[in-house]
Amino acid sequence: MPTIYRLVKYLTSATAVLALLTTAPTAVATVPEPVATKALPQATAAAADTWQPPLSTQGRYIVDARGDRFRLKSANWDGAQGSWTGSGSITDPANHHAGQDSYGIPLGLDRAPLPALLADFHALGINSIRLPFSNEMIHATAPVPDVAVAANPQLRGRTPLQIYDAVVAALTQDGFAVILNNHTNTSRWCCGIDGNERWNSSQSTQQWTDDWVFMARRYATDSRVVGADLYNEVRRDVLDDPNWGSGDGHDWYSAAQQAADRILTEGNPNLLIVIEGINWTGVPVDGLPHDRPTLTPVRTLSHTLVDAHKLVYSAHFYGYTGPRHSGATGIGETHDARYQDLTRDQLYQVLADQAFYVTTEGQHYTAPVWISEFGIGANETGSAARTWFGNITDYFADHDADFAYWPLVGWEGHDDWALLRYDTAGRRYGILDQGDWRGTAWSHLMTAPTRTGTITPVPVWRMLTTDHGDQVQSLRVRAGGDWDAGAYKAACPDGLRLIGLSHTSGRGLCTDITAGDLRAAGNAQTVVTDERHVPAGGDWASGYTKLQCPAGQFLIGYSRRGDRVSAALCAPGRTPLGATGRTVWFDRSDTRPADLAGGDFASGVYKGQCSADEYAAGIAFTTRVGSTAGPAALLCTPLKP
């Protein structure tokens, strides 16, 4: 969200550090139950019948239950994440962002009835809402004051969570898709050094994932609640940076993986899982390391969920920030370029490098990219900022991108960034007015040609990693229990087969290319720990230990103890499989198909990979002294007899 990143200021402020350590939300024993919500009048009759939930992904596209493209044309309806800026009395509106006290609920409910708000949302042309919330909001038990819902008296006496319930119900009844967004830990305005830097800044990772399971279950019966946006703008605090894959308590990659798997297995298997890149690392001072990584780490370490068609990546772009610029002015400002300082071509290259490369088909990281925040003020007069807004909306239009504008609702005379602003009498102002300079760019974005209709299925590629523990992503395998106790284990998501391995690092590559779901019905599987299934005269890796699947079975997983291969996991095929294979060695160099399908799933180490018309039927390795005991060869066998 638009704010100045004030890290250096906070680093020099002992008071701020003390405040950071004392802003944890107050714990309560119970969470309010939903209050029954009376059906609200439809603002329009059309939207509810134009798409069919739930949503999933097909390559770079989001699709509905019929397989038709569903482009997220969204806006952020903020407020429930909190608006207090962290200093002064919380009861004084002057101490809230833009002078707007949200009372911990979506903005505007004091000024316009819900049906009127929804009608205005439809007039914008959007089809979906990113709806922020804080963990503190979930546990708050006090009802909001009547003034907070003055234009919606039916909501009086309710807690913030119960009002959030009512807003969700109103939106989905009116045909909007809703993406739940965990924006903050505490109900404090984001995004500086504020106790909300990471998912676990003011709470434990366990509490964070528990809250996500709670929220997923709470709306599981509402099919138009379509997504879980895990956390907003993960960034550095006073002492440390977040990271992507180191395995420690600040590992955003690992935390997102954990939350995603719990949401899909314990909460609601139908939700899209939205994972934002890292927003900021380092200290914004010339000469010291600092960066805005966004989605760049995904290229070498992407997520693999238990459902291979639920992952969406996201990123934020504002003109006043930059690839290595925090957005600060004065203290904390560096000489790095802001996005609005870049030429059109430079901006387009940065957008591709930092985010949109993820939409490239045929890679282990391929997924839809949702720019879940961008925006600018109606009162902006700077030519560079205005040009940036035109350029970035052109890019979104030209690249058929999914997007969400920040923010949707504000108060007239307070937040000129809002698409729609309301005065105390409920009169509407904003981008729908003829005088709003942003209207031209917005109209182009909303009306530019877009792909519609059925999206043809494309092959899925997903990586496996045992860097710091198990990655068993098959629910069918999980149902069978621990198949190699004490080892690091990996298994492909259901519907995919193992097709590639790395010599070191414990990485694997899964796909459904050519054959689709190859596995027979049921949960039958074979754990192979010796050479008993190598047929007589079938020594395909002489002098090496060979873990070969039984005839008619194929590799879906593997395990390791340290650097040594521990076991191969095999499953029976649903159709007859080929029997005579070839040996693919990769202990001294890469051996992969010429098209490098699936991408670099184990950056910097040797890899082996079967062809698209083959399945992996065995793993060979050596235990010779002085040799690496990781996978050295794959037995690659034709899919058809």
XYZ file of C-alpha atoms in Angstrom, residues 251-563:
313
model
C 11.986 -18.114 5.627
C 8.988 -16.780 3.722
C 9.214 -19.555 1.115
C 8.872 -22.245 3.783
C 6.176 -20.438 5.783
C 4.050 -19.889 2.677
C 4.431 -23.554 1.734
C 3.336 -24.612 5.225
C 0.317 -22.305 5.267
C -0.737 -23.289 1.753
C -0.677 -27.000 2.521
C -2.643 -26.524 5.750
C -5.266 -24.348 4.064
C -5.799 -26.857 1.256
C -5.836 -29.942 3.490
C -7.487 -28.624 6.676
C -9.420 -25.554 5.569
C -10.811 -25.397 2.036
C -9.327 -27.388 -0.880
C -11.024 -25.105 -3.414
C -9.106 -21.907 -2.620
C -6.458 -20.365 -4.828
C -3.275 -19.825 -2.830
C -1.732 -16.407 -3.501
C 1.933 -16.018 -2.544
C 3.458 -12.557 -2.793
C 7.180 -12.127 -3.323
C 9.471 -10.461 -0.798
C 8.903 -6.714 -0.765
C 12.124 -5.433 0.803
C 15.489 -6.569 2.167
C 18.453 -4.591 3.446
C 18.927 -1.061 4.738
C 17.998 1.744 2.305
C 21.278 3.617 2.475
C 23.604 4.245 -0.466
C 26.513 1.826 -0.238
C 24.688 -0.755 1.886
C 22.950 -3.812 0.409
C 19.248 -3.281 -0.246
C 16.788 -4.643 -2.758
C 13.176 -5.272 -3.689
C 13.324 -8.982 -4.623
C 9.606 -9.334 -5.519
C 9.285 -12.619 -7.456
C 12.869 -13.011 -8.666
C 13.647 -15.912 -6.246
C 10.872 -18.007 -7.807
C 13.054 -18.690 -10.847
C 15.226 -21.120 -8.869
C 12.897 -22.066 -5.991
C 9.178 -22.236 -6.735
C 6.321 -23.623 -4.676
C 4.672 -26.980 -5.255
C 1.296 -27.309 -3.543
C -0.707 -30.450 -2.810
C -2.968 -29.317 -5.663
C -0.870 -28.447 -8.703
C -3.592 -26.117 -10.037
C -4.023 -23.709 -7.112
C -0.867 -21.563 -7.041
C -0.941 -17.852 -7.942
C 2.030 -15.526 -7.418
C 1.631 -11.809 -6.749
C 3.668 -8.606 -6.671
C 3.144 -4.888 -5.939
C 4.280 -1.916 -8.023
C 4.010 1.796 -7.211
C 5.597 4.606 -9.173
C 7.371 6.163 -6.187
C 9.168 2.898 -5.314
C 11.731 1.207 -7.531
C 13.636 -2.008 -8.215
C 16.049 -0.994 -5.445
C 14.256 2.082 -4.069
C 12.271 1.929 -0.814
C 10.008 4.809 -1.771
C 11.358 7.086 0.962
C 12.044 10.794 0.587
C 14.606 12.512 2.777
C 15.808 10.083 5.454
C 15.991 6.623 3.930
C 16.113 7.853 0.348
C 18.801 6.444 -1.934
C 19.968 7.371 -5.416
C 18.376 4.303 -6.986
C 15.810 4.861 -9.732
C 12.121 4.782 -8.915
C 9.786 2.970 -11.289
C 8.452 6.323 -12.443
C 12.002 7.391 -13.389
C 12.316 4.555 -15.902
C 11.574 4.866 -19.593
C 8.657 2.878 -20.916
C 10.998 0.193 -22.278
C 13.006 0.066 -19.046
C 9.834 -0.270 -16.986
C 8.561 -3.070 -19.189
C 11.844 -4.961 -18.832
C 11.809 -4.573 -15.051
C 8.209 -5.777 -14.843
C 9.183 -8.845 -16.852
C 12.323 -9.513 -14.797
C 10.732 -8.988 -11.381
C 7.368 -10.639 -11.925
C 5.940 -11.498 -15.316
C 8.617 -13.994 -16.348
C 6.687 -16.345 -14.024
C 3.917 -16.559 -16.643
C 6.282 -18.237 -19.134
C 4.706 -21.582 -19.997
C 6.486 -24.884 -19.537
C 8.554 -24.046 -16.443
C 8.537 -25.458 -12.915
C 7.497 -21.982 -11.719
C 4.780 -21.298 -14.305
C 1.768 -19.704 -12.631
C -0.592 -16.754 -13.015
C 0.846 -13.462 -11.735
C -1.577 -11.098 -10.009
C -0.411 -7.528 -9.455
C -2.432 -7.266 -6.272
C -1.509 -3.630 -5.593
C -0.809 -0.625 -7.786
C -2.295 2.847 -7.748
C -1.887 6.616 -7.829
C -3.650 9.728 -6.528
C -6.341 11.678 -8.338
C -4.549 14.850 -7.241
C -1.170 13.723 -8.603
C 0.324 16.475 -10.789
C 3.832 15.135 -11.414
C 4.447 14.301 -15.048
C 6.724 11.349 -14.248
C 4.152 9.761 -11.949
C 1.323 10.300 -14.410
C 3.392 8.859 -17.253
C 4.236 5.821 -15.114
C 0.547 5.171 -14.452
C -0.199 5.287 -18.166
C 2.737 3.009 -18.925
C 1.961 0.378 -16.312
C -1.736 0.199 -17.152
C -0.738 -0.126 -20.820
C 1.517 -3.029 -19.842
C -1.276 -4.733 -17.914
C -3.629 -4.228 -20.848
C -1.129 -5.381 -23.485
C -0.090 -8.453 -21.460
C -3.627 -9.405 -20.404
C -2.521 -9.246 -16.762
C -4.490 -9.920 -13.591
C -4.509 -6.860 -11.304
C -5.963 -5.218 -8.195
C -6.005 -1.448 -7.705
C -5.207 0.087 -4.290
C -7.488 1.319 -2.775
C -11.113 0.925 -3.758
C -12.919 3.069 -1.154
C -11.916 6.236 0.691
C -13.319 9.409 2.197
C -13.765 12.482 0.046
C -11.200 15.091 1.042
C -8.947 12.483 2.665
C -7.578 9.748 0.379
C -7.399 10.861 -3.233
C -5.860 7.499 -4.222
C -9.221 5.748 -3.814
C -11.095 4.789 -6.961
C -14.310 5.803 -5.186
C -14.595 8.438 -2.452
C -17.654 9.199 -0.338
C -18.515 12.271 1.694
C -20.429 12.214 4.971
C -23.742 12.424 3.085
C -22.876 9.374 0.966
C -22.235 11.311 -2.238
C -19.722 9.564 -4.515
C -16.635 11.067 -6.135
C -13.703 9.518 -7.946
C -12.589 7.799 -11.101
C -16.120 7.532 -12.491
C -16.250 11.331 -12.595
C -15.369 12.968 -15.891
C -12.725 15.205 -14.318
C -10.583 12.391 -12.846
C -7.413 12.260 -14.959
C -6.933 8.548 -14.168
C -10.101 7.647 -16.066
C -8.461 7.353 -19.480
C -5.869 4.823 -18.323
C -8.449 2.941 -16.267
C -10.837 2.732 -19.212
C -8.071 1.387 -21.445
C -7.154 -1.231 -18.874
C -10.754 -2.361 -18.418
C -11.719 -2.447 -22.103
C -8.553 -3.705 -23.834
C -8.858 -7.080 -25.607
C -8.512 -10.023 -23.238
C -8.447 -13.760 -23.668
C -11.791 -15.335 -22.842
C -13.439 -18.717 -23.180
C -11.977 -22.151 -22.601
C -8.273 -22.389 -21.814
C -6.758 -25.490 -23.358
C -4.957 -27.584 -20.727
C -1.169 -27.400 -20.860
C 1.453 -29.717 -19.303
C 2.190 -29.074 -15.646
C 5.753 -28.906 -14.320
C 6.532 -28.718 -10.603
C 9.752 -28.958 -8.614
C 10.389 -30.949 -5.444
C 12.887 -29.900 -2.810
C 14.175 -31.687 0.272
C 16.488 -28.832 1.231
C 15.315 -28.703 4.839
C 12.831 -31.545 5.228
C 10.049 -33.509 3.546
C 8.038 -32.361 0.551
C 5.432 -35.067 0.146
C 2.832 -33.281 -1.974
C 0.700 -36.282 -2.885
C -2.408 -36.636 -0.722
C -2.633 -40.281 -1.760
C 0.902 -40.903 -0.524
C 0.228 -39.023 2.706
C -2.754 -41.273 3.326
C -0.362 -44.232 3.469
C 1.691 -42.802 6.327
C 5.460 -42.401 6.680
C 6.973 -44.609 3.990
C 10.634 -44.035 4.977
C 10.859 -42.981 8.607
C 13.810 -40.739 9.426
C 14.617 -39.849 5.823
C 13.875 -36.660 3.903
C 11.075 -37.631 1.512
C 9.560 -36.069 -1.603
C 6.569 -37.101 -3.704
C 4.905 -35.455 -6.687
C 1.416 -33.974 -6.342
C -1.366 -36.348 -7.374
C -1.679 -36.439 -11.145
C 2.049 -35.901 -11.781
C 4.974 -38.321 -12.198
C 8.658 -37.908 -11.378
C 10.660 -37.151 -14.506
C 13.897 -35.547 -13.284
C 16.406 -35.598 -10.404
C 19.487 -33.655 -9.379
C 22.802 -35.358 -8.553
C 23.113 -33.295 -5.366
C 20.783 -30.943 -3.434
C 17.835 -33.374 -3.353
C 15.758 -31.656 -6.023
C 13.244 -33.355 -8.310
C 10.979 -32.480 -11.234
C 7.379 -33.653 -11.704
C 5.086 -33.434 -14.723
C 1.992 -34.797 -16.430
C 3.268 -34.158 -19.956
C 2.123 -36.540 -22.703
C 0.336 -39.035 -20.436
C -1.671 -36.884 -18.016
C -2.439 -38.636 -14.746
C -0.575 -41.927 -15.153
C -1.503 -43.524 -11.824
C -4.034 -46.309 -11.422
C -7.021 -45.877 -9.120
C -6.480 -46.509 -5.426
C -3.543 -45.764 -3.151
C -1.302 -48.735 -3.979
C 2.399 -47.886 -3.934
C 5.739 -49.660 -3.625
C 8.706 -48.508 -1.542
C 11.899 -49.795 -3.191
C 15.062 -50.016 -1.077
C 17.056 -52.707 -2.913
C 17.578 -54.312 -6.321
C 14.935 -57.027 -6.091
C 12.933 -55.592 -9.015
C 15.890 -55.399 -11.435
C 15.196 -58.219 -13.921
C 17.833 -60.823 -14.774
C 20.033 -59.497 -17.535
C 18.677 -55.987 -17.003
C 21.682 -54.270 -15.444
C 21.167 -50.740 -16.765
C 23.813 -49.141 -14.494
C 26.649 -51.591 -13.993
C 28.527 -51.187 -10.712
C 25.845 -48.888 -9.252
C 23.053 -49.648 -6.802
C 19.746 -49.619 -8.658
C 16.350 -48.905 -7.113
C 13.967 -49.997 -9.849
C 10.183 -49.961 -9.812
C 8.318 -53.248 -10.288
C 7.091 -53.937 -13.810
C 4.133 -51.733 -14.701
C 4.993 -49.083 -12.098
C 6.620 -45.645 -12.338
C 8.458 -43.253 -10.030
C 6.409 -40.713 -8.080
C 8.864 -39.953 -5.264
C 12.200 -40.526 -3.589
C 13.921 -40.183 -0.226
C 17.426 -39.498 1.032
C 19.465 -39.749 4.208
C 22.043 -37.035 4.033
C 23.490 -37.142 0.511
